[in-house]
Coordinates of C-alpha atoms in Angstrom, one line a residue:
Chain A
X27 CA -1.6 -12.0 20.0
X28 CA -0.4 -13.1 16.7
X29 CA -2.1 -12.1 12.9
X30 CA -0.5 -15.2 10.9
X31 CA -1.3 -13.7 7.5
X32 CA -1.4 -10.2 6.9
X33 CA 0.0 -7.7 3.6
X34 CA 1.9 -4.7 6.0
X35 CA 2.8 -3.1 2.5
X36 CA -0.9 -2.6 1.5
X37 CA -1.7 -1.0 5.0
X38 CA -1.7 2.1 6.9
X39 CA 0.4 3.5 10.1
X40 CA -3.2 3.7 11.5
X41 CA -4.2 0.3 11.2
X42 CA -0.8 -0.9 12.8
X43 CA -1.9 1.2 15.6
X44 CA -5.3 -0.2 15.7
X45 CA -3.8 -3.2 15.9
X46 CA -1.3 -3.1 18.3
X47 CA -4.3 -1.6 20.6
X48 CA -6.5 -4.1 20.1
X49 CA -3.3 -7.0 21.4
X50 CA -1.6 -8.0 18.4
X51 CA 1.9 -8.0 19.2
X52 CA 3.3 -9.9 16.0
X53 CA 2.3 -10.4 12.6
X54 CA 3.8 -12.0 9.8
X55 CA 3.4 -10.5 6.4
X56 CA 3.5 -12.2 3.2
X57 CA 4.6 -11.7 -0.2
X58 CA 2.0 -10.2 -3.0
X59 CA 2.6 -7.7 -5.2
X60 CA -1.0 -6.4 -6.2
X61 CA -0.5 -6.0 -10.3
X62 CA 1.2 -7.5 -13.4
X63 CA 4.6 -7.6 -12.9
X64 CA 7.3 -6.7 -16.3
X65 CA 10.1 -8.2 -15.2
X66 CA 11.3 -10.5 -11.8
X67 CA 13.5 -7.3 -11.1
X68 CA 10.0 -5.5 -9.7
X69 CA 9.2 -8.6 -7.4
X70 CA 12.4 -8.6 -6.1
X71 CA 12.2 -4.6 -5.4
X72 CA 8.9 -5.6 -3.4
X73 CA 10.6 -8.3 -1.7
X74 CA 13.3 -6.1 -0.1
X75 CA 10.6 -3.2 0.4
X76 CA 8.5 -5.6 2.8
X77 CA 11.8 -7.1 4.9
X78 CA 13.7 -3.4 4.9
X79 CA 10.8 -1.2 4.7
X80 CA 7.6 -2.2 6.3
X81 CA 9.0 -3.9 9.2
X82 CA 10.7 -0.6 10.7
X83 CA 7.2 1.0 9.8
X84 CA 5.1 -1.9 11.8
X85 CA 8.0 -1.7 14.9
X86 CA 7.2 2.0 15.3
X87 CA 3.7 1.2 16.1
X88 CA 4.9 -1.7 18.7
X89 CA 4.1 -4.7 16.0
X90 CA 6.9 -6.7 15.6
X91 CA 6.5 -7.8 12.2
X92 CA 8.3 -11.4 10.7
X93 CA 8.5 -11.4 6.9
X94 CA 7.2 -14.7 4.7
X95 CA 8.7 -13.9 1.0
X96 CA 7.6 -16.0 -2.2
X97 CA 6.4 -15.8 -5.5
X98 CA 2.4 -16.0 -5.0
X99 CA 0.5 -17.7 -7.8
X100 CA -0.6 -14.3 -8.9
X101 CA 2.9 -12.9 -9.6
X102 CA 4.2 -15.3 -11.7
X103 CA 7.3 -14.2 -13.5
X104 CA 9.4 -16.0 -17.0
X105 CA 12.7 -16.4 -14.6
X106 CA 11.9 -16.9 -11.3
X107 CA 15.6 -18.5 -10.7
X108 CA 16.8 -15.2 -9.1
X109 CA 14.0 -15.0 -6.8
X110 CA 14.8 -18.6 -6.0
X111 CA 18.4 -17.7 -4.9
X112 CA 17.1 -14.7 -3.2
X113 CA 14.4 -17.2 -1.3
X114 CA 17.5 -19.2 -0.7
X115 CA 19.7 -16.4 1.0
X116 CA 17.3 -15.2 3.0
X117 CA 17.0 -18.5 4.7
X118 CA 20.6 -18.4 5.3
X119 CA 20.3 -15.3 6.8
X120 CA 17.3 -16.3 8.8
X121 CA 15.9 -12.6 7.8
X122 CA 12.2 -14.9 7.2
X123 CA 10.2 -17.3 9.4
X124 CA 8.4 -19.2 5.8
X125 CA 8.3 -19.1 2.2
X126 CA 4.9 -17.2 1.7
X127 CA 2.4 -17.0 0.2
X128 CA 2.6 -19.7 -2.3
X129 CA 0.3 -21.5 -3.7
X130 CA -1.9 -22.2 -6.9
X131 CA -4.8 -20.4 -8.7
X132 CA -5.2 -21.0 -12.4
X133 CA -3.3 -24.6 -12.4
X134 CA -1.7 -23.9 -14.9
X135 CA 1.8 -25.4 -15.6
X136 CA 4.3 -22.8 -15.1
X137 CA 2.2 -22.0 -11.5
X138 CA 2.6 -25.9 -10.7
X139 CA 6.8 -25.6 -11.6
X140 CA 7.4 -22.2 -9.2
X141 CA 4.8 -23.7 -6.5
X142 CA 6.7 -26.9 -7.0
X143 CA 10.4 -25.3 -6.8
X144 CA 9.3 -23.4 -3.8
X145 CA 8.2 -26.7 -2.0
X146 CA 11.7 -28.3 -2.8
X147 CA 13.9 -25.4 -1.6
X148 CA 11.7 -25.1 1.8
X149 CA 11.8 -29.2 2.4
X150 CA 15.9 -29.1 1.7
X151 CA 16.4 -25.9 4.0
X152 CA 13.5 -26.9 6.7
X153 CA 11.7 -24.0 6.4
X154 CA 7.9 -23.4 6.9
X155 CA 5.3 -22.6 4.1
X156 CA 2.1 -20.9 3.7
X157 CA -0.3 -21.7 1.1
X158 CA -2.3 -19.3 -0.3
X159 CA -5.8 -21.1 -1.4
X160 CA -8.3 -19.2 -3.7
X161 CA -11.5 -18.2 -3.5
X162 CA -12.8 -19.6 -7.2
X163 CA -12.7 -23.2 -7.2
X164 CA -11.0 -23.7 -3.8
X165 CA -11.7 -27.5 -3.8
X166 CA -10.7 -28.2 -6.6
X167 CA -7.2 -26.2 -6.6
X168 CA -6.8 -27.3 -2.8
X169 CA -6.9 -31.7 -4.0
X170 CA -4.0 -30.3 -6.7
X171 CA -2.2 -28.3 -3.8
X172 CA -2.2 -31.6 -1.4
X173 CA -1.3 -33.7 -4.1
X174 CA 2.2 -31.8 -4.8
X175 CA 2.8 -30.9 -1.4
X176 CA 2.2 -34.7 0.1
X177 CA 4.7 -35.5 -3.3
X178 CA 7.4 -32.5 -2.1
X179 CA 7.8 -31.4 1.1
X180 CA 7.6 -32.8 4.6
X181 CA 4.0 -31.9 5.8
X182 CA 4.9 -30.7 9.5
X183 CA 6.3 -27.6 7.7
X184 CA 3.0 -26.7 5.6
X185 CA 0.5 -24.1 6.5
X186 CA -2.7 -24.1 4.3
X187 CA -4.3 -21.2 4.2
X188 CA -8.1 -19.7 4.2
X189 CA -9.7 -22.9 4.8
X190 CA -12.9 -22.7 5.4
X191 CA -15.7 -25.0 6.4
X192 CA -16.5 -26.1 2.9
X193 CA -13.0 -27.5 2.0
X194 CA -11.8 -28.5 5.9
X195 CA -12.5 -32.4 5.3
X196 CA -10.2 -32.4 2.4
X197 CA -6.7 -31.4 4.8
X198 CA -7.9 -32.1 8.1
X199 CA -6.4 -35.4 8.1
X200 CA -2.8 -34.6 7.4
X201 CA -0.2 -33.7 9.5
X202 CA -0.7 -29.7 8.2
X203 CA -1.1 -26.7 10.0
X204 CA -4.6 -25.2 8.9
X205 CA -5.0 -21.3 8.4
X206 CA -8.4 -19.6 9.2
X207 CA -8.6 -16.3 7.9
X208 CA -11.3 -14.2 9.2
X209 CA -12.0 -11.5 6.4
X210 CA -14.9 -9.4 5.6
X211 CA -17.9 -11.3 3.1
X212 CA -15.6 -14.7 3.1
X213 CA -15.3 -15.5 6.7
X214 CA -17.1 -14.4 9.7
X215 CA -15.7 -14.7 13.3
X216 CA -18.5 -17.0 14.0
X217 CA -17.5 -19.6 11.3
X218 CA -14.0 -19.8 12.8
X219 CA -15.7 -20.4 15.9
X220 CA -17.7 -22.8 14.6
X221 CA -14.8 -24.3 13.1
X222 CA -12.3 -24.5 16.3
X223 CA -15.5 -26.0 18.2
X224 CA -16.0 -28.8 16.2
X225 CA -11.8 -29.3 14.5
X226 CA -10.5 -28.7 17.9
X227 CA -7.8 -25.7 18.8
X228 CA -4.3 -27.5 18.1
X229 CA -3.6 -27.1 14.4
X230 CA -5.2 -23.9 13.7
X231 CA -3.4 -20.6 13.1
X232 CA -5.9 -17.2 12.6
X233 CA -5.1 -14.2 10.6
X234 CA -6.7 -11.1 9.1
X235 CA -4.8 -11.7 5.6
X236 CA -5.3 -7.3 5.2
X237 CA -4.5 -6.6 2.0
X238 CA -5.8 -3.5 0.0
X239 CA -8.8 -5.6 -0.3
X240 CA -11.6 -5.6 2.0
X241 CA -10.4 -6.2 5.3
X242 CA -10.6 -5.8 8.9
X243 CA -7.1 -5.1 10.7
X244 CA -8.7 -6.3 14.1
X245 CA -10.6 -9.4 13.0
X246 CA -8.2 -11.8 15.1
X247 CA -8.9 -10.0 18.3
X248 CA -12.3 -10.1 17.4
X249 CA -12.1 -13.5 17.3
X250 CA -9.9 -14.3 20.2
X251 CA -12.6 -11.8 22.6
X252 CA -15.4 -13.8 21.0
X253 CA -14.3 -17.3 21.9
X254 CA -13.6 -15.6 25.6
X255 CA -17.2 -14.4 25.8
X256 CA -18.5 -17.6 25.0
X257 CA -16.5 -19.2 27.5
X258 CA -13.8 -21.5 25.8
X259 CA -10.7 -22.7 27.6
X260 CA -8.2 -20.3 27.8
X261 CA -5.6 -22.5 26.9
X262 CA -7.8 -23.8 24.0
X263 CA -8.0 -19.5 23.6
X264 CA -3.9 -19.4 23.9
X265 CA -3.1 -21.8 21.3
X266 CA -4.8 -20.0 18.5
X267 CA -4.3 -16.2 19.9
X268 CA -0.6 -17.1 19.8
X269 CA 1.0 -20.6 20.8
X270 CA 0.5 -22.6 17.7
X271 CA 1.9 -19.7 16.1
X272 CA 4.7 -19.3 18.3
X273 CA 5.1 -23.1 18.2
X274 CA 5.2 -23.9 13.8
X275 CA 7.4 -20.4 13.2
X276 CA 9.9 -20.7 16.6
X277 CA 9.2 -17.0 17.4
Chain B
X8 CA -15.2 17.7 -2.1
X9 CA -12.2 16.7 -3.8
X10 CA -8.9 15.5 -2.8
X11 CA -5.8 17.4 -4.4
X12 CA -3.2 14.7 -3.4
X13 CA -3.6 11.3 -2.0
X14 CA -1.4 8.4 -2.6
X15 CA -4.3 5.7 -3.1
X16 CA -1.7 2.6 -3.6
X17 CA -1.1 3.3 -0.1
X18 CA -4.5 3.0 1.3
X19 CA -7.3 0.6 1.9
X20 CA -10.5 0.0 0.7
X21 CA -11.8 1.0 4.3
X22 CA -10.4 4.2 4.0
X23 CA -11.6 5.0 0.7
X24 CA -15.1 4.3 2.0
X25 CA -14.7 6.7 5.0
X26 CA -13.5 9.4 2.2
X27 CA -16.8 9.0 -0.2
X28 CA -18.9 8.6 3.1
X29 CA -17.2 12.1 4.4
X30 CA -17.9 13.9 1.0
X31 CA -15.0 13.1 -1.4
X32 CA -16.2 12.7 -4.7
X33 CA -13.0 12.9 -6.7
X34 CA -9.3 12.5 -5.3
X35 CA -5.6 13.0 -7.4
X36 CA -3.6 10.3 -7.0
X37 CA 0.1 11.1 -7.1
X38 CA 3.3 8.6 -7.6
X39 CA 5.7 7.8 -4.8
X40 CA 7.2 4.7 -4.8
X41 CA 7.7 4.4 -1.3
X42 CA 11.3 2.4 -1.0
X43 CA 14.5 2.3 -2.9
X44 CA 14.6 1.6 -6.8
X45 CA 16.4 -1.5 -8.2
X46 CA 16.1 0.3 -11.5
X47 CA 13.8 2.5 -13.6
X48 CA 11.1 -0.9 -14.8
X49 CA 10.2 -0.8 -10.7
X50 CA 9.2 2.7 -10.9
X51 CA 7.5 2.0 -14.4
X52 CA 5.4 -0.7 -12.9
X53 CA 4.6 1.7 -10.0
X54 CA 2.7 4.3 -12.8
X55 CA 1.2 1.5 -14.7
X56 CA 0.0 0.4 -11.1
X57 CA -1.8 3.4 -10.0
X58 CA -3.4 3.7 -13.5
X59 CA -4.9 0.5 -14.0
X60 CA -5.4 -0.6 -10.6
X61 CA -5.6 1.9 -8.1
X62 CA -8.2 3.7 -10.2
X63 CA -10.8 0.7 -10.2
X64 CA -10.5 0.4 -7.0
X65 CA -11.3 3.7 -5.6
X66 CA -14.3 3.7 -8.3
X67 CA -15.8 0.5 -6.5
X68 CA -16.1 3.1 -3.5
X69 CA -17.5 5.6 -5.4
X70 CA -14.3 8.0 -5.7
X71 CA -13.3 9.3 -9.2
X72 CA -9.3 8.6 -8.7
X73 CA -7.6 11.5 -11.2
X74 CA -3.7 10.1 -11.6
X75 CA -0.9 12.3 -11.6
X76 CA 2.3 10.7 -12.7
X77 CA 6.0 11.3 -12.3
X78 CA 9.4 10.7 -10.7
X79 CA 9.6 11.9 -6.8
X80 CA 12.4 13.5 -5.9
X81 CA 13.2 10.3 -3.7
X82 CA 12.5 8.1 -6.7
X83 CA 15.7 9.4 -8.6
X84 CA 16.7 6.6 -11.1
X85 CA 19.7 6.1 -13.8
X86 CA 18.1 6.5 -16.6
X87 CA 15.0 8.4 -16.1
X88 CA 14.2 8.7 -20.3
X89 CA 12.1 5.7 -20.4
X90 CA 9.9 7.3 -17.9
X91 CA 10.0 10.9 -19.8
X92 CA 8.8 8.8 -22.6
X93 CA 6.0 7.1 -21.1
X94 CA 5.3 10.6 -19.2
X95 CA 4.6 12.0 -23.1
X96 CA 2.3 8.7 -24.1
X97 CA 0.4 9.7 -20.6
X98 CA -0.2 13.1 -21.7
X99 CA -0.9 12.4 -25.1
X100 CA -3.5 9.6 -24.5
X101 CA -5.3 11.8 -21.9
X102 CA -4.2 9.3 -19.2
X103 CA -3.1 11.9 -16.4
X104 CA -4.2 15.2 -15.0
X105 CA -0.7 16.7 -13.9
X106 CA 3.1 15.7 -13.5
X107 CA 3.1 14.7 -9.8
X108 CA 4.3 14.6 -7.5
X109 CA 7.7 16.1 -8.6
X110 CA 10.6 18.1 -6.6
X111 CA 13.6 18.4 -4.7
X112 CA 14.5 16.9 -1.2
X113 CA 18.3 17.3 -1.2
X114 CA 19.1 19.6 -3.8
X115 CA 21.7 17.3 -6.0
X116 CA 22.1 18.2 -9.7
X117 CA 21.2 14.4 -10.5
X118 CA 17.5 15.5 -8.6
X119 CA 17.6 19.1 -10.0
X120 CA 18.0 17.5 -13.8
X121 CA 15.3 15.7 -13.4
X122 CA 13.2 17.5 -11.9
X123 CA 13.7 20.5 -14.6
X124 CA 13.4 18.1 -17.4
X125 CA 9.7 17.2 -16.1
X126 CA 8.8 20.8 -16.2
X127 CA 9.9 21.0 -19.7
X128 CA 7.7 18.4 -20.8
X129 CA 4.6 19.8 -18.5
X130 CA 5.5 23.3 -20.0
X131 CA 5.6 21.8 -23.7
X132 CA 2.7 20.2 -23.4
X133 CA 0.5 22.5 -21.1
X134 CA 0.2 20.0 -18.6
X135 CA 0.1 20.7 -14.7
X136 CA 2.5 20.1 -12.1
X137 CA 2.2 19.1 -9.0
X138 CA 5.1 19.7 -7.1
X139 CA 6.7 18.3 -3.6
X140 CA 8.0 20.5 -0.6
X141 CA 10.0 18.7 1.5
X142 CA 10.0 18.7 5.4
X143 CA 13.6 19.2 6.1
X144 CA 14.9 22.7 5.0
X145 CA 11.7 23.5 3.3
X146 CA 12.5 27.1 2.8
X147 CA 15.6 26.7 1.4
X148 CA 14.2 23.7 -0.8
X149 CA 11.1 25.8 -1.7
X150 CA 14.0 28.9 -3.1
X151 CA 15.3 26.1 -5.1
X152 CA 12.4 25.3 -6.7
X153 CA 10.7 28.5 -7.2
X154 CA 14.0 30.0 -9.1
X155 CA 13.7 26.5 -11.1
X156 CA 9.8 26.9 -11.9
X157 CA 10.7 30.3 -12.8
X158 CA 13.3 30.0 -14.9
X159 CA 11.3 26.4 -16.9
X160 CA 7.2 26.9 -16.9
X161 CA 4.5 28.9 -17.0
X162 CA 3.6 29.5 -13.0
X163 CA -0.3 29.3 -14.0
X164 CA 0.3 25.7 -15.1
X165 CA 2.0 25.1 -11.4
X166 CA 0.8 23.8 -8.3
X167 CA 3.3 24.3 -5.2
X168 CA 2.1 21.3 -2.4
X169 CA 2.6 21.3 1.4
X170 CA 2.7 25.1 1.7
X171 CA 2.3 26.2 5.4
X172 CA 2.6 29.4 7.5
X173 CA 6.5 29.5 8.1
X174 CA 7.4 29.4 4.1
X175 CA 3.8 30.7 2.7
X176 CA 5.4 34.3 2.3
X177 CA 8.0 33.2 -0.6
X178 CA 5.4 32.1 -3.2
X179 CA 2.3 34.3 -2.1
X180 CA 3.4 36.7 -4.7
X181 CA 3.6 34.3 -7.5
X182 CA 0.6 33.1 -10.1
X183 CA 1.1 29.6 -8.6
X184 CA -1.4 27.9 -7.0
X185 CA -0.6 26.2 -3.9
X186 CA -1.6 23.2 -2.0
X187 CA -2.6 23.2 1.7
X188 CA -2.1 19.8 2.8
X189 CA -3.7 18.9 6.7
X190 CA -2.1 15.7 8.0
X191 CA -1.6 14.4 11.7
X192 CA 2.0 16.1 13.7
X193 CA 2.6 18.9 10.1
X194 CA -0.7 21.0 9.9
X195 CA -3.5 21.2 11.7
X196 CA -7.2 21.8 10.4
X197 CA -6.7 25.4 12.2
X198 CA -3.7 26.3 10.6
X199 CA -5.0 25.9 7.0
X200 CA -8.4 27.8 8.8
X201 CA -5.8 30.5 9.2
X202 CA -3.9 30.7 6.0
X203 CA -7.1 31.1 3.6
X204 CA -8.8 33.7 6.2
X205 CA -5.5 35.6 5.4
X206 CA -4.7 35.3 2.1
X207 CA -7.7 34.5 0.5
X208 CA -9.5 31.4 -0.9
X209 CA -8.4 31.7 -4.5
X210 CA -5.3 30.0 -4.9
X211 CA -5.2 27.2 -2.5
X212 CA -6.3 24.0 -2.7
X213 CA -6.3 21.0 0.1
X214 CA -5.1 17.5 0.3
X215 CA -4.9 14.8 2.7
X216 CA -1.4 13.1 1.2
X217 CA -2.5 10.1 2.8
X218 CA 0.5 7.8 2.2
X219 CA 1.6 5.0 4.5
X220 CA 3.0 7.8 7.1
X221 CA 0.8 9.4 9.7
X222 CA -2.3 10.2 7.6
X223 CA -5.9 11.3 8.2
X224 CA -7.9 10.0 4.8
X225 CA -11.4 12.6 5.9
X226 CA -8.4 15.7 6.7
X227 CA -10.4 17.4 3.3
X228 CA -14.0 17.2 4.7
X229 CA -12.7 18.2 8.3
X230 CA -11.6 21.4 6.9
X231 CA -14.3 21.8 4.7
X232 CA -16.7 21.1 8.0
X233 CA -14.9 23.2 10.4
X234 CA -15.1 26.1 8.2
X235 CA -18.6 25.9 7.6
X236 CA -19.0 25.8 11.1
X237 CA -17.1 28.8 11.7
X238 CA -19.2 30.8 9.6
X239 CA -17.1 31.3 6.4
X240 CA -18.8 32.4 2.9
X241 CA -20.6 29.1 1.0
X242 CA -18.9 30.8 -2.0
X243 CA -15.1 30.6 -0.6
X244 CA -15.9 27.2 0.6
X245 CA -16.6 25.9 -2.0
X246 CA -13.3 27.4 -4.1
X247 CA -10.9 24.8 -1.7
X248 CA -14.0 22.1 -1.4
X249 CA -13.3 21.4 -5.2
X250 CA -13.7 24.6 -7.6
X251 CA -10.5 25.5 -7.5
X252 CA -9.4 22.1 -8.3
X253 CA -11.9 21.3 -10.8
X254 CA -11.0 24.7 -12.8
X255 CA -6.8 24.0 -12.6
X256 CA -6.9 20.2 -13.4
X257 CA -10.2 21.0 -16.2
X258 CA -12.3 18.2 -14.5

């Protein structure tokens, strides 16, 4: 099984275990630093920290963790070039499966410019993104999002994340890969169910997004075991437990 | 209850829920940033961290986070004045209950510098210290440090962390108080059992150091549980449940 979305860096040794128990065998952990940042220098400290540090922590516990590094709306810093050249080098290395988590929040200009840089770089090096969506005013920053994506980068490559069933009819249509994040008070198991049902199983990806905010390290097997109880195809089953993912990053 | 040392920007909110449903009331958070520093603004934006964030959100569980600030002995920067600085402003603006977690691991003059320097400054400024044993050569380290501590700080302003059975004799003697820290694979709830029915429940307190190693967030309230059950004095409970700490850290 495969947690698209999760923070390793804001989690314990206990919930990897949990985790690996319950049949995750990969996650891929994303970029967020979880207060202001002084200067780009402390993004790019956490940066190394999750690709050197976390994923030796997660292997010990069986997970075998891929790394997603960006600058997420949240972090924004006054000279993101360096972080740009890191993004770039890591690529060339091929030390991480996406640029992640990206994305908008406030819409402000300098968050369109480094969302906007971020797209460019992954559409020239062919490279995978995910797209953080927020919770405040998700429509409304999800029509900007498509709009500079659709403009930027080739859409095979785009994972949009935490969609939910009030903003699905705005992405469904495009050739993105959807992100259901099944998290405790925003999305119950039985709204991603609900959603697969109707949507259909082939461009969905599930994740826990754990963070140090409430969350539930086990909420994709959850999920998985519920659609088996209720009796969907276990190839439908497959595709979202781990094929699509499997599929979009080339694990 | 209370928690003597916990690193909360390690933890989840889950976790922090299971501690205030299992008793805890108040923890001390301690710094530890937990991978290599690109410079001394990392380690800056680590303290500023714990203070303004971590703190919230342990109180949205219902935990009273106390912060203890400082450089770990495997935090060891270039130019540690900055932080000696902002270590002063924290004391001076009430900020912090202790200078913690300090130490040694390896024993190099660049560690012991700094590590004397930040007794000077809790000394100076009759501030507590909380202070790191390491696992590797702990007996050796713990000489080091003791002959240090001697030599820099009032021992009644001391805290000596991670104490257990094989290295307990070398500070017994001292006016330090030391910290009994029960953690999955290092001590077991019986061992600490053992060390306060022999030397007393006076000058001991107990932690969890949860981290994002091997932890056990409700290792406090097992203790504090299995020696009720074992029949031990309410009074001498209650010293290591939280008197002892509330008296040394004046909360």
């Amino acid at each position: 099984m495969i947690d698209t979305h999760i923070h390793a860096d804001a989690r314990s040794s206990e919930d990897f275990e949990k985790m690996f128990i319950s049949g995750i065998d990969t996650a891929i952990t994303c970029a967020f630093y979880p207060y202001n940042l002084m200067n780009e220098v402390v993004l790019l400290n956490h940066l190394e920290r999750i690709l050197n540090y976390d994923t030796e922590r997660a292997k010990k516990y069986g997970i075998d963790l891929k790394v997603a590094l960006g600058i997420h709306p949240s972090n924004i810093i006054k000279s993101p070039k360096i972080v740009f050249d890191k993004l770039n080098e890591y690529i060339e290395k091929k030390s991480i499966v996406a640029i992640g988590e990206i994305g908008l929040e406030d819409l402000s200009n300098e968050e369109k410019n480094i969302f906007k840089k971020q797209l460019e770089i992954a559409d020239e090096t062919n490279t995978n993104v995910i797209i953080h969506t927020p919770r405040k005013n998700k429509l409304e920053v999800l029509k900007e999002i498509k709009k500079i994506v659709l403009e930027t980068i080739d859409p095979n490559l785009v994972i949009i994340d935490h969609i939910n069933l009030n903003v699905i009819d705005e992405v469904i249509k495009e050739d993105f890969t959807l992100g259901l994040t099944v998290q405790p008070k925003k999305m119950e198991v039985d709204e991603a169910v609900a959603i697969l049902k109707e949507y259909g199983f082939d461009n969905f990806l599930l994740n826990s997004d754990i963070s140090n905010m409430p969350s539930d390290p086990i909420s994709v097997p959850k999920t998985i075991r519920t659609l088996k109880k209720l009796g969907f195809d276990s190839k439908d089953i497959d595709k979202v437990a781990f094929k699509n993912a499997e599929k979009i990053f080339n694990l």
